[in-house]
Amino acid sequence: MSDYLDMELLRFSTAGSVDDGKSTLIGRMLYDSKSIFEDQYEAIEASSKKKGEEHVNLALLTDGLRSEREQGITIDVAYRYFATPKRKFIIADTPGHIQYTRNMVTGSSTSNLSIILIDARKGIIEQTYRHTFIASLLGIPHVVFCVNKMDLVDYSEETFHKIKRETEAFVSKLGIKDITFIPISALKGDNVVNKSEKMDWYQGGTLLYFLENVHIGSDYNHIDCRFPVQYVIRPQSDEFHDYRGYAGRIAGGVFKPGDKVIALPSGFSSTIKSIDTFNGSIDEAFAPMSVTLTLEDEIDISRGDMIVRDNNRPDVAQDIDIMVCWLSEKPLQLNGKYAVKHTSADVRCVVKEIKYKVDINTLHRMEDDREIKMNDIGRISIRTTKPLFIDEYKRNRNTGSLILIDEATNDTVGAGMIL
Amino acid sequence: MKSYNLNHLKELESEAMFVVREVAAQFENPVLLFSGGKDSIVCAHIARKAFYPAKVPFPLMHVDTGHNFPETMEFRDKYVKELGANLIVASVQNCIDNGLAVEEKGFNASRNGIQTVALLKGIEENKFDAAMGGARRDEEKARAKERFFSHRDEFGQWDPKNQRAELWNTFNGMKNFGENFRVFPISNWTEMDVWQYILAEEIELPSLYFSHQRDCFMRDGVVMYASDVIERRSEEKVEKMTVRFRTIGDMTCTGAVFSDADNLEKIIEEVASTRTTERGTRSDDKRSEAAMEDRKKQGYF
Ligand SMILES: Nc1nc2c(ncn2[C@@H]2O[C@H](COP(=O)(O)OP(=O)(O)O)[C@@H](O)[C@H]2O)c(=O)[nH]1
């Protein structure tokens, strides 16, 4: 029983352009790690037969909705789960279409790791730049480049190293923390779960080995204490008559009873009295735990406020520069007004300036084309109606991110990363 | 430096508590759907932890097909009382009596399809703007793309092509008048996670989940309880069998499995070595390959 209590959770996303073998790879991982049930296997076996395919098509395991099954493509983010004795994995399966930057951004936003597929025959293509750029923009700490279809290039060491060299050359500029290359064949299973017998020249571990062992303990910020207040707990019962607790999920740092804190925006200071949970009070709490804080002093705090250490404060700002990924068919409007959600705060903003758009294939700034349409990424300045308590996205993916909402449709239209 | 790590169950729990608190904060009149099955029990448990020491700040709603296992009903009433929550019952039988829904006939008749009618009516009558449920993405292909906050139009319908993007842990519950949300706090849990969590948290469950003796018969390779709400063919012989249920739904469409697992440890072992999905024992999904997707579009969970 104790073994699974030590399991960690790793969230990863997969990217690659159409036909690079993403679905096959995920199917292979699920199949070789014995995460597929008999009835699921029988269902795809039957579908494969119906389509007249000679092998059981493992890619069918990850095909979600009917319209996609009919078109034979993946059109949205789908989540898959599997576990080994070491870790539980959540896969955000995102499609590789040209126009689907939006989905990759969505799928990657919570990932610790991204797998980017490269077809060994084609080498680096436009999409490789784009996927890598998005991974770096979204602050994914670990990126694994899987050079796939090695079986079609005679498992050539030279081909693999050429792709690796070229990729390293452009990745170095992007500031991704941890990069790994693995030569695989998703179709034949080489180096996915089982070590390849065809590539003695490759000394590294298999993809699954890497996923099980990559160090993710420092992926959360455990330095800057940030506690966005989500909900105020007031029991109104005899037993807890004067109880006032601040419920939330720690967005950064480690909190302990006795810590000197201040509440933003009021700036009032106090001391943490207790950190409460249903199972009793605890000695410390860290990101991403959901807890309830009580303070020594009665100060007025509500949802949208933030409790931080008095010697380490976030920026308190109304004029904010962000990189935005646009998610809506209706382009971003200069001087347009949007609703904003940032941690537990709800404000509104106006778009003051569109500074440039990024050509995501070359990573060049385009200062003459500033129309930000669906799937575009650009740098903009917004002014909010009230101050937000922010950190740089690079430092904290929680307090450094925000979403823009169209006030007419209530649709989420922009994903913003604070610069 | 000391390393701060949560194990996977704690991280999933923390995520689910965050979602439940978001619902309480963003909606005026939320409800937690409670079937008495393990997933909804886990959701209720998480809600209880999320607001402690206050009470859960929303009611529970049971969509009652009228074909529940007696054990489920008993458990439901006891659990709700202990939680100190308000229980609302949305009755499928009422919908049939009022002509809002038509009962299926024949050997494979089930009230699963018309559950949607009672659910939507319950949401409308009580003016709920968010209904939380224990659905998980690993249950079924169509669910794999579901969001935590799933937006429904004024008819309660789901449009798989037009879902809101969901980024980081920022959930957008903004809506127009008359629209509502379905929210799934344990989206990221698997069947195994649920069982491990139940064991770790010592959560009480209806006895149906544990191995016991019961009058059953076989239909299409599935073990069915010989209750008086299922019509049997003459060749379907009733025998005492040693079984347990992996999911608890309507008696007409929930199959049992042969099992000696009479405690949580044994169930976890069994789940680890089982070769079929949970939903494999539910005849409602088998009707067509896209059965779940069709029902979701109509407003089913
Ligand atoms: N020879 C070979 N073919 C592969 C490999 N991986 C995928 N394929 C084939 O490439 C095609 C596209 O694969 P699929 O997984 O559907 O690609 P996706 O569009 O990225 O999901 C299919 O015909 C696969 O069988 C591989 O490692 N070797």
Short mmCIF file of N, CA, C and O in Angstrom, two decimals, chain B residues 21-83:
data_model
loop_
_atom_site.label_atom_id
_atom_site.label_comp_id
_atom_site.label_asym_id
_atom_site.label_seq_id
_atom_site.Cartn_x
_atom_site.Cartn_y
_atom_site.Cartn_z
N ARG B 21 -14.01 24.87 -4.67
CA ARG B 21 -14.05 26.21 -4.08
C ARG B 21 -14.31 27.27 -5.15
O ARG B 21 -15.01 28.25 -4.90
N GLU B 22 -13.74 27.07 -6.33
CA GLU B 22 -14.00 28.01 -7.43
C GLU B 22 -15.49 28.04 -7.74
O GLU B 22 -16.06 29.09 -7.99
N VAL B 23 -16.11 26.88 -7.74
CA VAL B 23 -17.54 26.82 -8.04
C VAL B 23 -18.33 27.60 -6.98
O VAL B 23 -19.20 28.41 -7.30
N ALA B 24 -18.00 27.36 -5.72
CA ALA B 24 -18.72 28.07 -4.65
C ALA B 24 -18.53 29.58 -4.78
O ALA B 24 -19.42 30.35 -4.46
N ALA B 25 -17.34 29.99 -5.26
CA ALA B 25 -17.07 31.43 -5.36
C ALA B 25 -17.66 32.06 -6.62
O ALA B 25 -18.11 33.19 -6.60
N GLN B 26 -17.65 31.32 -7.72
CA GLN B 26 -18.05 31.93 -9.00
C GLN B 26 -19.55 31.82 -9.30
O GLN B 26 -20.06 32.55 -10.14
N PHE B 27 -20.24 30.88 -8.66
CA PHE B 27 -21.65 30.69 -9.00
C PHE B 27 -22.56 31.07 -7.84
O PHE B 27 -22.16 30.99 -6.68
N GLU B 28 -23.77 31.44 -8.20
CA GLU B 28 -24.70 31.84 -7.16
C GLU B 28 -25.42 30.66 -6.55
O GLU B 28 -25.75 30.64 -5.38
N ASN B 29 -25.72 29.68 -7.40
CA ASN B 29 -26.57 28.60 -6.93
C ASN B 29 -26.10 27.25 -7.46
O ASN B 29 -26.76 26.64 -8.29
N PRO B 30 -24.96 26.80 -6.97
CA PRO B 30 -24.44 25.52 -7.45
C PRO B 30 -25.06 24.32 -6.73
O PRO B 30 -25.69 24.49 -5.68
N VAL B 31 -24.87 23.15 -7.33
CA VAL B 31 -25.37 21.92 -6.73
C VAL B 31 -24.36 20.81 -7.00
O VAL B 31 -23.64 20.86 -7.99
N LEU B 32 -24.31 19.84 -6.10
CA LEU B 32 -23.44 18.69 -6.32
C LEU B 32 -24.32 17.50 -6.63
O LEU B 32 -25.20 17.14 -5.84
N LEU B 33 -24.12 16.89 -7.79
CA LEU B 33 -24.91 15.72 -8.14
C LEU B 33 -24.38 14.52 -7.36
O LEU B 33 -23.18 14.26 -7.34
N PHE B 34 -25.30 13.83 -6.73
CA PHE B 34 -24.90 12.75 -5.83
C PHE B 34 -25.71 11.50 -6.14
O PHE B 34 -26.92 11.49 -5.99
N SER B 35 -25.03 10.47 -6.62
CA SER B 35 -25.73 9.25 -7.00
C SER B 35 -25.59 8.16 -5.95
O SER B 35 -26.25 7.14 -6.03
N GLY B 36 -24.70 8.36 -5.01
CA GLY B 36 -24.41 7.29 -4.06
C GLY B 36 -23.34 6.35 -4.59
O GLY B 36 -22.98 5.37 -3.95
N GLY B 37 -22.83 6.64 -5.78
CA GLY B 37 -21.73 5.86 -6.33
C GLY B 37 -20.41 6.41 -5.82
O GLY B 37 -20.35 7.51 -5.28
N LYS B 38 -19.32 5.64 -6.01
CA LYS B 38 -18.05 6.02 -5.39
C LYS B 38 -17.51 7.37 -5.86
O LYS B 38 -16.92 8.11 -5.08
N ASP B 39 -17.71 7.69 -7.15
CA ASP B 39 -17.16 8.95 -7.65
C ASP B 39 -17.87 10.15 -7.03
O ASP B 39 -17.23 11.14 -6.68
N SER B 40 -19.19 10.04 -6.88
CA SER B 40 -19.88 11.18 -6.27
C SER B 40 -19.61 11.23 -4.77
O SER B 40 -19.60 12.31 -4.18
N ILE B 41 -19.34 10.09 -4.17
CA ILE B 41 -18.98 10.09 -2.74
C ILE B 41 -17.62 10.78 -2.56
O ILE B 41 -17.43 11.58 -1.64
N VAL B 42 -16.70 10.50 -3.47
CA VAL B 42 -15.39 11.15 -3.40
C VAL B 42 -15.55 12.67 -3.58
O VAL B 42 -14.94 13.46 -2.86
N CYS B 43 -16.40 13.07 -4.51
CA CYS B 43 -16.63 14.52 -4.71
C CYS B 43 -17.20 15.16 -3.45
O CYS B 43 -16.78 16.25 -3.05
N ALA B 44 -18.15 14.49 -2.84
CA ALA B 44 -18.76 15.04 -1.63
C ALA B 44 -17.72 15.12 -0.51
O ALA B 44 -17.67 16.09 0.25
N HIS B 45 -16.88 14.11 -0.43
CA HIS B 45 -15.82 14.09 0.57
C HIS B 45 -14.88 15.29 0.37
O HIS B 45 -14.48 15.95 1.34
N ILE B 46 -14.54 15.54 -0.87
CA ILE B 46 -13.65 16.65 -1.19
C ILE B 46 -14.31 17.99 -0.86
O ILE B 46 -13.67 18.90 -0.33
N ALA B 47 -15.60 18.09 -1.16
CA ALA B 47 -16.32 19.33 -0.84
C ALA B 47 -16.31 19.56 0.67
O ALA B 47 -16.10 20.67 1.16
N ARG B 48 -16.47 18.47 1.40
CA ARG B 48 -16.46 18.59 2.86
C ARG B 48 -15.13 19.09 3.36
O ARG B 48 -15.04 19.95 4.24
N LYS B 49 -14.04 18.56 2.76
CA LYS B 49 -12.70 18.99 3.17
C LYS B 49 -12.44 20.43 2.75
O LYS B 49 -11.75 21.18 3.45
N ALA B 50 -12.99 20.83 1.60
CA ALA B 50 -12.68 22.15 1.04
C ALA B 50 -13.24 23.28 1.90
O ALA B 50 -12.68 24.37 1.92
N PHE B 51 -14.36 23.03 2.60
CA PHE B 51 -14.99 24.12 3.33
C PHE B 51 -14.89 23.98 4.85
O PHE B 51 -15.38 24.80 5.59
N TYR B 52 -14.27 22.91 5.30
CA TYR B 52 -14.11 22.67 6.72
C TYR B 52 -13.44 23.87 7.39
O TYR B 52 -12.51 24.43 6.82
N PRO B 53 -13.83 24.32 8.55
CA PRO B 53 -14.85 23.74 9.43
C PRO B 53 -16.29 24.20 9.14
O PRO B 53 -17.18 23.90 9.93
N ALA B 54 -16.51 24.90 8.04
CA ALA B 54 -17.89 25.25 7.69
C ALA B 54 -18.54 24.06 6.99
O ALA B 54 -17.85 23.14 6.55
N LYS B 55 -19.84 24.11 6.88
CA LYS B 55 -20.55 23.06 6.15
C LYS B 55 -20.43 23.28 4.66
O LYS B 55 -20.15 24.39 4.21
N VAL B 56 -20.69 22.24 3.90
CA VAL B 56 -20.67 22.35 2.44
C VAL B 56 -21.73 23.37 2.02
O VAL B 56 -22.90 23.21 2.37
N PRO B 57 -21.32 24.42 1.30
CA PRO B 57 -22.25 25.53 1.05
C PRO B 57 -23.19 25.34 -0.15
O PRO B 57 -23.59 26.31 -0.76
N PHE B 58 -23.50 24.11 -0.50
CA PHE B 58 -24.47 23.89 -1.57
C PHE B 58 -25.21 22.57 -1.31
O PHE B 58 -24.71 21.71 -0.57
N PRO B 59 -26.39 22.39 -1.91
CA PRO B 59 -27.13 21.16 -1.71
C PRO B 59 -26.61 20.02 -2.59
O PRO B 59 -25.81 20.25 -3.50
N LEU B 60 -27.08 18.82 -2.31
CA LEU B 60 -26.80 17.67 -3.15
C LEU B 60 -28.07 17.34 -3.92
O LEU B 60 -29.18 17.51 -3.40
N MET B 61 -27.92 16.90 -5.15
CA MET B 61 -29.10 16.48 -5.91
C MET B 61 -28.93 15.06 -6.41
O MET B 61 -27.90 14.72 -7.01
N HIS B 62 -29.93 14.25 -6.19
CA HIS B 62 -29.89 12.87 -6.67
C HIS B 62 -30.87 12.72 -7.81
O HIS B 62 -32.06 13.01 -7.65
N VAL B 63 -30.38 12.30 -8.97
CA VAL B 63 -31.29 12.00 -10.07
C VAL B 63 -31.72 10.56 -9.87
O VAL B 63 -30.94 9.63 -10.08
N ASP B 64 -32.96 10.40 -9.43
CA ASP B 64 -33.44 9.11 -8.97
C ASP B 64 -34.22 8.43 -10.08
O ASP B 64 -35.30 8.87 -10.47
N THR B 65 -33.67 7.34 -10.61
CA THR B 65 -34.34 6.64 -11.71
C THR B 65 -35.52 5.82 -11.19
O THR B 65 -36.31 5.31 -11.97
N GLY B 66 -35.58 5.65 -9.88
CA GLY B 66 -36.62 4.79 -9.33
C GLY B 66 -36.21 3.32 -9.40
O GLY B 66 -36.91 2.45 -8.91
N HIS B 67 -35.07 3.07 -10.02
CA HIS B 67 -34.57 1.69 -10.12
C HIS B 67 -33.24 1.56 -9.40
O HIS B 67 -32.32 0.92 -9.88
N ASN B 68 -33.13 2.22 -8.27
CA ASN B 68 -31.87 2.16 -7.54
C ASN B 68 -31.79 0.91 -6.70
O ASN B 68 -32.80 0.37 -6.27
N PHE B 69 -30.59 0.49 -6.45
CA PHE B 69 -30.39 -0.58 -5.49
C PHE B 69 -30.80 -0.05 -4.12
O PHE B 69 -30.46 1.09 -3.78
N PRO B 70 -31.52 -0.86 -3.34
CA PRO B 70 -31.92 -0.40 -2.01
C PRO B 70 -30.71 0.02 -1.17
O PRO B 70 -30.77 0.98 -0.40
N GLU B 71 -29.59 -0.69 -1.35
CA GLU B 71 -28.38 -0.36 -0.59
C GLU B 71 -27.91 1.07 -0.88
O GLU B 71 -27.38 1.75 0.00
N THR B 72 -28.08 1.48 -2.13
CA THR B 72 -27.64 2.82 -2.51
C THR B 72 -28.47 3.88 -1.80
O THR B 72 -27.95 4.87 -1.30
N MET B 73 -29.79 3.63 -1.77
CA MET B 73 -30.70 4.61 -1.17
C MET B 73 -30.43 4.75 0.32
O MET B 73 -30.40 5.86 0.86
N GLU B 74 -30.21 3.62 0.95
CA GLU B 74 -29.93 3.62 2.39
C GLU B 74 -28.66 4.43 2.67
O GLU B 74 -28.62 5.27 3.55
N PHE B 75 -27.65 4.14 1.85
CA PHE B 75 -26.38 4.83 2.03
C PHE B 75 -26.55 6.33 1.80
O PHE B 75 -26.05 7.15 2.56
N ARG B 76 -27.27 6.66 0.75
CA ARG B 76 -27.49 8.07 0.40
C ARG B 76 -28.05 8.84 1.59
O ARG B 76 -27.54 9.89 1.98
N ASP B 77 -29.12 8.30 2.16
CA ASP B 77 -29.80 9.03 3.23
C ASP B 77 -28.92 9.19 4.46
O ASP B 77 -28.90 10.23 5.10
N LYS B 78 -28.18 8.14 4.75
CA LYS B 78 -27.29 8.20 5.90
C LYS B 78 -26.17 9.23 5.66
O LYS B 78 -25.85 10.04 6.53
N TYR B 79 -25.62 9.17 4.46
CA TYR B 79 -24.48 10.04 4.15
C TYR B 79 -24.87 11.52 4.18
O TYR B 79 -24.18 12.35 4.75
N VAL B 80 -26.01 11.81 3.58
CA VAL B 80 -26.46 13.21 3.50
C VAL B 80 -26.71 13.77 4.90
O VAL B 80 -26.39 14.92 5.20
N LYS B 81 -27.25 12.91 5.75
CA LYS B 81 -27.53 13.33 7.12
C LYS B 81 -26.23 13.67 7.85
O LYS B 81 -26.13 14.70 8.52
N GLU B 82 -25.26 12.79 7.68
CA GLU B 82 -23.98 12.98 8.34
C GLU B 82 -23.30 14.27 7.87
O GLU B 82 -22.67 14.99 8.63
N LEU B 83 -23.45 14.54 6.58
CA LEU B 83 -22.84 15.73 5.98
C LEU B 83 -23.57 16.99 6.43
O LEU B 83 -23.01 18.09 6.38
#
